């Protein structure tokens, strides 16, 4: 039995974002940047499209960020979900990608457990070849050394986002280090020869909201627009309480991404849920594809799964994932920082050494 499958659609209904992680999917046609937004009363929030925003063994080598090779965006048909589901950055789903049982009005924390169950089940039969190919297309892989180097985006400054940093003295640093150890244990269990890209622990984050998305880049018109966006983000984050998180589980998605899935302690509503809603009201013209339901941290992603392994060998990998999941489940932290990130290279969010411009925003500073 091969661990690679041609289709997952018949067995598991997954948000395409989760399957593609960052699921950085097939990229939509590039859109023009929106007109500059001036100071004005907040517009009414439009109906919020639901999308599940996002994640991927052989040992990986250090990642170089100086490769200037570029990729070409693949247009997708308007109004439809990409097929097959893309792979790439982090879990998200557009309106058409929404699982049938999750309505647009379903609060994030209510749909979270179901989304996590589906995500965990997605790789029970192996990894999705199309997702791996899509993820690998975002890297230049040296065929002699098998070192993957992320490629730059086609639209400079078109990808920007807010994300919760996995760091800090109130358990954040401990959680980051524990996740890094879990990632290494997972990679050690993979078949020899597989190519993997590790996300450096310094970049561990959980996506909140994209003001410019890899599938829908929105470069600022000028420095004023960018400064205005950062100022608005600072206000939104400053009015949000620090974010308490608890590890729900660790899973390998069919897209090849190893994910730590988080929740609010006890499973209730998280400050992240409210922050996402306020971001949508503040930026109503932002990309429709956004993170919903899922609070995840992408640890690493498989880019090439050859030689293929049989079902028994893949079962050993899943056993390792369950082991690290049991060890980490219930670990808690209170996170006090949200990053505003300008991502230059694909799949590198939060990694300043890879060229990201990171502005650190303090949660709750305006609540005192």
Short mmCIF file of C-alpha atoms in Angstrom, two decimals:
data_model
loop_
_atom_site.label_atom_id
_atom_site.label_comp_id
_atom_site.label_asym_id
_atom_site.label_seq_id
_atom_site.Cartn_x
_atom_site.Cartn_y
_atom_site.Cartn_z
CA UNK A 1 0.00 0.00 0.00
CA UNK A 2 1.39 3.35 -0.97
CA UNK A 3 1.22 6.26 1.41
CA UNK A 4 0.58 8.69 -1.42
CA UNK A 5 -2.99 9.12 -2.58
CA UNK A 6 -4.44 10.75 -5.64
CA UNK A 7 -7.56 12.09 -3.96
CA UNK A 8 -8.92 12.73 -0.50
CA UNK A 9 -12.26 14.09 -1.49
CA UNK A 10 -14.19 10.88 -1.27
CA UNK A 11 -13.36 10.19 2.35
CA UNK A 12 -12.78 13.40 4.28
CA UNK A 13 -14.38 16.80 3.88
CA UNK A 14 -11.55 19.19 4.61
CA UNK A 15 -11.14 22.91 4.22
CA UNK A 16 -8.76 23.27 1.28
CA UNK A 17 -6.62 25.44 3.47
CA UNK A 18 -6.06 22.68 5.92
CA UNK A 19 -5.14 20.30 3.13
CA UNK A 20 -2.82 22.79 1.55
CA UNK A 21 -1.42 24.46 4.54
CA UNK A 22 -0.26 27.75 4.84
CA UNK A 23 -1.91 25.45 2.72
CA UNK A 24 -0.71 27.92 0.06
CA UNK A 25 -2.81 26.72 -2.61
CA UNK A 26 -3.10 27.27 -6.32
CA UNK A 27 -2.88 30.96 -6.64
CA UNK A 28 -5.78 33.06 -7.82
CA UNK A 29 -5.34 35.70 -10.50
CA UNK A 30 -3.52 38.68 -9.09
CA UNK A 31 -5.82 41.48 -7.99
CA UNK A 32 -5.08 45.15 -8.08
CA UNK A 33 -4.34 46.77 -4.77
CA UNK A 34 -7.41 48.46 -3.26
CA UNK A 35 -7.72 52.22 -3.16
CA UNK A 36 -6.14 53.90 -0.19
CA UNK A 37 -8.45 53.90 2.78
CA UNK A 38 -8.68 57.23 4.62
CA UNK A 39 -9.60 57.79 8.21
CA UNK A 40 -13.36 57.42 8.42
CA UNK A 41 -15.98 55.75 10.57
CA UNK A 42 -15.67 51.97 10.49
CA UNK A 43 -17.79 50.48 7.70
CA UNK A 44 -20.30 47.80 8.48
CA UNK A 45 -18.80 44.35 8.23
CA UNK A 46 -19.78 42.46 5.09
CA UNK A 47 -20.80 38.86 5.32
CA UNK A 48 -17.62 37.07 6.27
CA UNK A 49 -16.64 34.24 3.95
CA UNK A 50 -15.44 31.24 5.88
CA UNK A 51 -12.02 29.90 5.15
CA UNK A 52 -9.68 27.78 7.19
CA UNK A 53 -6.30 29.38 7.27
CA UNK A 54 -2.70 27.37 7.97
CA UNK A 55 0.78 23.56 6.72
CA UNK A 56 4.75 19.79 5.81
CA UNK A 57 11.15 14.25 6.81
CA UNK A 58 14.68 13.02 5.29
CA UNK A 59 16.66 15.46 7.19
CA UNK A 60 16.46 18.97 5.93
CA UNK A 61 19.45 21.20 5.49
CA UNK A 62 19.75 24.88 6.39
CA UNK A 63 17.57 27.06 4.22
CA UNK A 64 19.08 29.68 1.98
CA UNK A 65 17.08 32.79 1.18
CA UNK A 66 19.25 34.26 -1.58
CA UNK A 67 17.77 32.30 -4.48
CA UNK A 68 16.14 34.78 -6.83
CA UNK A 69 14.26 32.27 -8.93
CA UNK A 70 10.59 33.22 -9.11
CA UNK A 71 7.40 31.26 -9.54
CA UNK A 72 4.48 32.05 -11.80
CA UNK A 73 0.99 32.30 -10.31
CA UNK A 74 -1.59 29.82 -11.58
CA UNK A 75 -4.96 31.46 -12.12
CA UNK A 76 -7.97 29.61 -10.80
CA UNK A 77 -11.57 29.88 -11.90
CA UNK A 78 -13.60 32.51 -10.13
CA UNK A 79 -16.10 31.27 -7.63
CA UNK A 80 -14.71 27.77 -7.29
CA UNK A 81 -12.35 25.99 -4.97
CA UNK A 82 -8.95 25.03 -6.41
CA UNK A 83 -8.65 21.42 -7.48
CA UNK A 84 -6.71 19.64 -6.21
CA UNK A 85 -6.40 21.41 -2.87
CA UNK A 86 -3.20 23.43 -2.81
CA UNK A 87 -0.50 23.03 -0.28
CA UNK A 88 1.61 25.62 1.17
CA UNK A 89 1.45 27.91 4.08
CA UNK A 90 -1.13 27.46 6.72
CA UNK A 91 -4.75 26.17 6.97
CA UNK A 92 -7.60 28.33 5.36
CA UNK A 93 -10.70 27.83 3.21
CA UNK A 94 -12.75 30.04 0.97
CA UNK A 95 -16.54 30.04 0.91
CA UNK A 96 -16.64 27.21 -1.65
CA UNK A 97 -14.09 25.22 0.34
CA UNK A 98 -16.20 25.26 3.50
CA UNK A 99 -17.04 21.79 4.86
CA UNK A 100 -20.77 21.16 4.36
CA UNK A 101 -21.38 20.80 8.09
CA UNK A 102 -19.75 24.13 9.03
CA UNK A 103 -22.07 27.04 8.33
CA UNK A 104 -20.78 30.55 7.72
CA UNK A 105 -22.28 31.64 11.03
CA UNK A 106 -20.59 28.91 13.07
CA UNK A 107 -18.40 30.59 15.70
CA UNK A 108 -14.75 29.70 15.37
CA UNK A 109 -14.52 27.98 18.74
CA UNK A 110 -17.61 25.87 18.00
CA UNK A 111 -16.26 24.56 14.69
CA UNK A 112 -12.71 24.14 15.95
CA UNK A 113 -12.90 20.60 17.34
CA UNK A 114 -14.61 19.26 14.21
CA UNK A 115 -12.03 20.92 11.96
CA UNK A 116 -9.23 19.39 14.04
CA UNK A 117 -10.76 15.91 13.84
CA UNK A 118 -10.98 16.17 10.06
CA UNK A 119 -7.47 17.50 9.76
CA UNK A 120 -6.08 14.64 11.84
CA UNK A 121 -7.99 12.05 9.80
CA UNK A 122 -6.80 13.45 6.47
CA UNK A 123 -3.41 11.68 6.53
CA UNK A 124 -4.58 8.31 7.85
CA UNK A 125 -4.07 6.80 4.40
CA UNK A 126 -0.98 8.76 3.43
CA UNK A 127 0.05 12.09 1.94
CA UNK A 128 -1.55 13.83 -1.02
CA UNK A 129 0.86 13.94 -4.00
CA UNK A 130 -0.73 17.06 -5.51
CA UNK A 131 -0.30 18.97 -2.26
CA UNK A 132 3.35 17.95 -2.02
CA UNK A 133 4.02 19.06 -5.59
CA UNK A 134 2.35 22.39 -4.96
CA UNK A 135 4.39 22.98 -1.81
CA UNK A 136 7.63 21.96 -3.53
CA UNK A 137 6.94 24.48 -6.32
CA UNK A 138 7.48 27.25 -3.79
CA UNK A 139 11.10 26.21 -3.27
CA UNK A 140 14.24 25.81 -5.29
CA UNK A 141 15.51 22.33 -4.38
CA UNK A 142 19.17 21.66 -5.10
CA UNK A 143 19.19 18.15 -6.55
CA UNK A 144 22.71 17.41 -5.33
CA UNK A 145 22.30 18.47 -1.71
CA UNK A 146 18.47 18.28 -1.54
CA UNK A 147 18.46 21.61 0.26
CA UNK A 148 15.15 23.51 -0.21
CA UNK A 149 15.38 27.29 -0.52
CA UNK A 150 12.14 29.33 -0.45
CA UNK A 151 11.38 31.38 -3.56
CA UNK A 152 10.31 35.04 -3.52
CA UNK A 153 6.73 36.08 -4.13
CA UNK A 154 5.93 37.49 -7.55
CA UNK A 155 4.32 40.63 -6.09
CA UNK A 156 6.68 42.54 -3.78
CA UNK A 157 5.13 43.43 -0.42
CA UNK A 158 1.87 41.82 -1.50
CA UNK A 159 1.70 39.35 1.40
CA UNK A 160 1.15 40.78 4.86
CA UNK A 161 -0.50 39.35 7.93
CA UNK A 162 -1.07 39.48 11.65
CA UNK A 163 -0.04 36.39 13.60
CA UNK A 164 0.34 35.43 17.23
CA UNK A 165 4.00 34.86 18.13
CA UNK A 166 4.81 31.63 19.95
CA UNK A 167 7.18 33.24 22.41
CA UNK A 168 7.27 35.00 25.75
CA UNK A 169 7.99 34.50 29.45
CA UNK A 170 4.53 33.19 30.38
CA UNK A 171 5.03 29.77 28.85
CA UNK A 172 5.51 30.95 25.26
CA UNK A 173 9.25 30.23 25.12
CA UNK A 174 8.73 26.83 26.73
CA UNK A 175 5.99 25.97 24.25
CA UNK A 176 8.15 27.04 21.30
CA UNK A 177 11.05 24.86 22.48
CA UNK A 178 8.79 21.86 23.12
CA UNK A 179 7.30 22.16 19.63
CA UNK A 180 10.78 22.29 18.11
CA UNK A 181 11.72 19.06 19.89
CA UNK A 182 8.53 17.41 18.67
CA UNK A 183 9.37 18.45 15.11
CA UNK A 184 12.80 16.82 15.31
CA UNK A 185 11.29 13.59 16.66
CA UNK A 186 8.83 13.52 13.77
CA UNK A 187 11.55 14.08 11.18
CA UNK A 188 13.65 11.30 12.73
CA UNK A 189 10.77 8.88 12.08
CA UNK A 190 10.47 9.65 8.36
CA UNK A 191 11.88 7.40 5.63
CA UNK A 192 15.41 8.16 4.50
CA UNK A 193 15.47 10.30 1.38
CA UNK A 194 12.39 12.41 2.03
CA UNK A 195 12.87 16.16 1.66
CA UNK A 196 11.54 18.37 4.43
CA UNK A 197 11.60 22.07 5.17
CA UNK A 198 11.77 22.93 8.86
CA UNK A 199 10.27 26.19 9.97
CA UNK A 200 12.84 27.75 12.32
CA UNK A 201 11.47 27.92 15.89
CA UNK A 202 12.11 31.67 15.97
CA UNK A 203 9.34 31.99 13.35
CA UNK A 204 6.69 29.84 15.05
CA UNK A 205 3.36 31.64 14.88
CA UNK A 206 -0.37 31.17 14.57
CA UNK A 207 -2.07 33.13 11.80
CA UNK A 208 -4.74 35.67 12.73
CA UNK A 209 -5.55 37.69 9.58
CA UNK A 210 -4.12 38.47 6.13
CA UNK A 211 -4.23 41.99 4.75
CA UNK A 212 -2.49 40.57 1.68
CA UNK A 213 -2.68 36.84 0.94
CA UNK A 214 -0.39 34.63 -1.18
CA UNK A 215 -3.38 33.84 -3.42
CA UNK A 216 -4.56 37.45 -3.42
CA UNK A 217 -1.57 39.80 -2.99
CA UNK A 218 -2.37 43.37 -1.95
CA UNK A 219 0.73 45.57 -2.10
CA UNK A 220 0.29 48.94 -0.36
CA UNK A 221 0.05 51.88 -2.72
CA UNK A 222 2.76 53.77 -0.88
CA UNK A 223 4.54 54.10 2.45
CA UNK A 224 1.58 56.03 3.86
CA UNK A 225 -0.79 53.12 3.24
CA UNK A 226 1.58 50.70 4.92
CA UNK A 227 2.09 52.96 7.93
CA UNK A 228 -1.68 53.42 8.22
CA UNK A 229 -2.17 49.64 8.19
CA UNK A 230 0.42 49.13 10.92
CA UNK A 231 -1.19 51.87 13.01
CA UNK A 232 -4.60 50.24 12.69
CA UNK A 233 -3.12 46.85 13.55
CA UNK A 234 -1.48 48.34 16.63
CA UNK A 235 -4.84 49.66 17.80
CA UNK A 236 -6.62 46.36 17.21
CA UNK A 237 -3.97 44.33 19.01
CA UNK A 238 -3.66 46.82 21.86
CA UNK A 239 -7.36 46.44 22.56
CA UNK A 240 -7.18 42.63 22.68
CA UNK A 241 -6.37 40.71 25.84
CA UNK A 242 -3.28 38.47 25.96
CA UNK A 243 -4.05 35.11 24.38
CA UNK A 244 -4.13 31.99 26.53
CA UNK A 245 -3.54 28.82 24.51
CA UNK A 246 -3.47 25.11 25.19
CA UNK A 247 -2.14 22.40 22.88
CA UNK A 248 -5.09 20.36 21.66
CA UNK A 249 -3.02 17.88 19.64
CA UNK A 250 -0.22 17.50 17.08
CA UNK A 251 -1.13 16.09 13.65
CA UNK A 252 0.37 15.45 10.25
CA UNK A 253 -1.95 16.74 7.53
CA UNK A 254 -2.37 15.02 4.18
CA UNK A 255 -0.60 18.05 2.71
CA UNK A 256 2.57 16.92 4.51
CA UNK A 257 2.57 19.66 7.14
CA UNK A 258 3.22 18.84 10.80
CA UNK A 259 0.86 21.02 12.83
CA UNK A 260 0.44 21.88 16.46
CA UNK A 261 -3.26 22.62 16.92
CA UNK A 262 -4.15 25.06 19.69
CA UNK A 263 -7.33 25.99 21.52
CA UNK A 264 -8.44 28.23 24.33
CA UNK A 265 -7.95 26.42 27.66
CA UNK A 266 -11.15 24.52 28.30
CA UNK A 267 -12.24 24.82 24.67
CA UNK A 268 -14.16 28.11 24.86
CA UNK A 269 -13.92 31.25 22.78
CA UNK A 270 -10.42 32.61 22.27
CA UNK A 271 -9.41 36.28 22.06
CA UNK A 272 -8.13 35.29 18.61
CA UNK A 273 -11.70 34.71 17.46
CA UNK A 274 -12.75 38.23 18.38
CA UNK A 275 -9.58 39.75 16.94
CA UNK A 276 -10.24 38.05 13.60
CA UNK A 277 -13.76 39.46 13.52
CA UNK A 278 -12.52 42.97 14.33
CA UNK A 279 -9.85 42.70 11.63
CA UNK A 280 -12.53 41.86 9.07
CA UNK A 281 -14.57 44.88 10.13
CA UNK A 282 -11.51 47.12 10.03
CA UNK A 283 -10.35 45.83 6.63
CA UNK A 284 -13.53 44.89 4.75
CA UNK A 285 -11.69 44.84 1.41
CA UNK A 286 -9.01 42.44 2.62
CA UNK A 287 -8.68 39.07 0.87
CA UNK A 288 -11.68 36.80 1.32
CA UNK A 289 -9.52 33.79 2.05
CA UNK A 290 -8.77 33.99 5.76
CA UNK A 291 -7.99 31.77 8.73
CA UNK A 292 -11.09 30.57 10.56
CA UNK A 293 -11.72 27.88 13.17
CA UNK A 294 -8.11 26.72 13.20
CA UNK A 295 -5.41 28.03 15.55
CA UNK A 296 -2.34 26.18 14.31
CA UNK A 297 1.43 26.34 14.30
CA UNK A 298 3.22 24.91 11.24
CA UNK A 299 6.37 23.10 12.35
CA UNK A 300 7.68 21.54 9.13
CA UNK A 301 6.45 20.36 5.74
CA UNK A 302 7.29 17.38 3.58
CA UNK A 303 8.21 18.53 0.07
CA UNK A 304 9.10 15.20 -1.50
CA UNK A 305 8.03 11.76 -0.25
CA UNK A 306 10.20 9.46 -2.30
CA UNK A 307 11.01 6.68 -2.07
CA UNK A 308 7.44 5.80 -1.19
CA UNK A 309 6.84 3.62 1.84
CA UNK A 310 4.22 0.96 2.39
CA UNK A 311 1.28 1.16 4.75
CA UNK A 312 3.14 -0.45 7.64
CA UNK A 313 6.00 2.04 7.37
CA UNK A 314 3.60 4.97 7.21
CA UNK A 315 1.85 3.55 10.24
CA UNK A 316 5.12 3.87 12.15
CA UNK A 317 5.26 7.56 11.25
CA UNK A 318 1.71 8.07 12.51
CA UNK A 319 2.61 6.32 15.77
CA UNK A 320 5.41 8.84 16.28
CA UNK A 321 3.01 11.71 15.63
CA UNK A 322 0.60 10.33 18.22
CA UNK A 323 3.42 9.94 20.72
CA UNK A 324 4.50 13.58 20.49
CA UNK A 325 0.86 14.65 20.50
CA UNK A 326 0.21 12.86 23.80
CA UNK A 327 3.32 14.43 25.30
CA UNK A 328 2.34 17.97 24.31
CA UNK A 329 -1.43 17.86 24.75
CA UNK A 330 -2.56 20.17 27.53
CA UNK A 331 0.60 22.30 27.55
CA UNK A 332 -0.39 25.92 28.17
CA UNK A 333 1.01 29.38 27.57
CA UNK A 334 -0.14 32.98 27.64
CA UNK A 335 0.99 34.81 24.53
CA UNK A 336 1.44 38.56 24.68
CA UNK A 337 2.72 39.50 21.22
CA UNK A 338 1.18 39.70 17.76
CA UNK A 339 3.45 40.23 14.77
CA UNK A 340 2.61 42.38 11.78
CA UNK A 341 4.61 40.63 9.05
CA UNK A 342 5.61 41.66 5.56
CA UNK A 343 6.55 38.32 4.02
CA UNK A 344 9.06 38.53 1.17
CA UNK A 345 9.85 34.85 0.54
CA UNK A 346 7.25 32.11 0.29
CA UNK A 347 6.61 29.94 3.35
CA UNK A 348 8.81 32.02 5.65
CA UNK A 349 6.34 34.03 7.75
CA UNK A 350 7.98 35.51 10.84
CA UNK A 351 11.53 34.59 9.84
CA UNK A 352 13.46 37.85 9.80
CA UNK A 353 16.60 36.04 8.62
CA UNK A 354 14.66 35.08 5.48
CA UNK A 355 13.76 38.71 4.82
CA UNK A 356 10.47 39.14 6.67
CA UNK A 357 9.80 42.60 8.08
CA UNK A 358 8.30 42.04 11.53
CA UNK A 359 6.64 44.67 13.70
CA UNK A 360 5.99 43.43 17.25
CA UNK A 361 2.66 44.58 18.69
CA UNK A 362 1.79 44.15 22.36
CA UNK A 363 -1.54 42.62 23.27
CA UNK A 364 -3.66 44.45 25.84
CA UNK A 365 -1.51 47.57 26.12
CA UNK A 366 -4.57 49.82 25.73
CA UNK A 367 -6.67 47.92 28.26
CA UNK A 368 -4.82 49.12 31.36
#
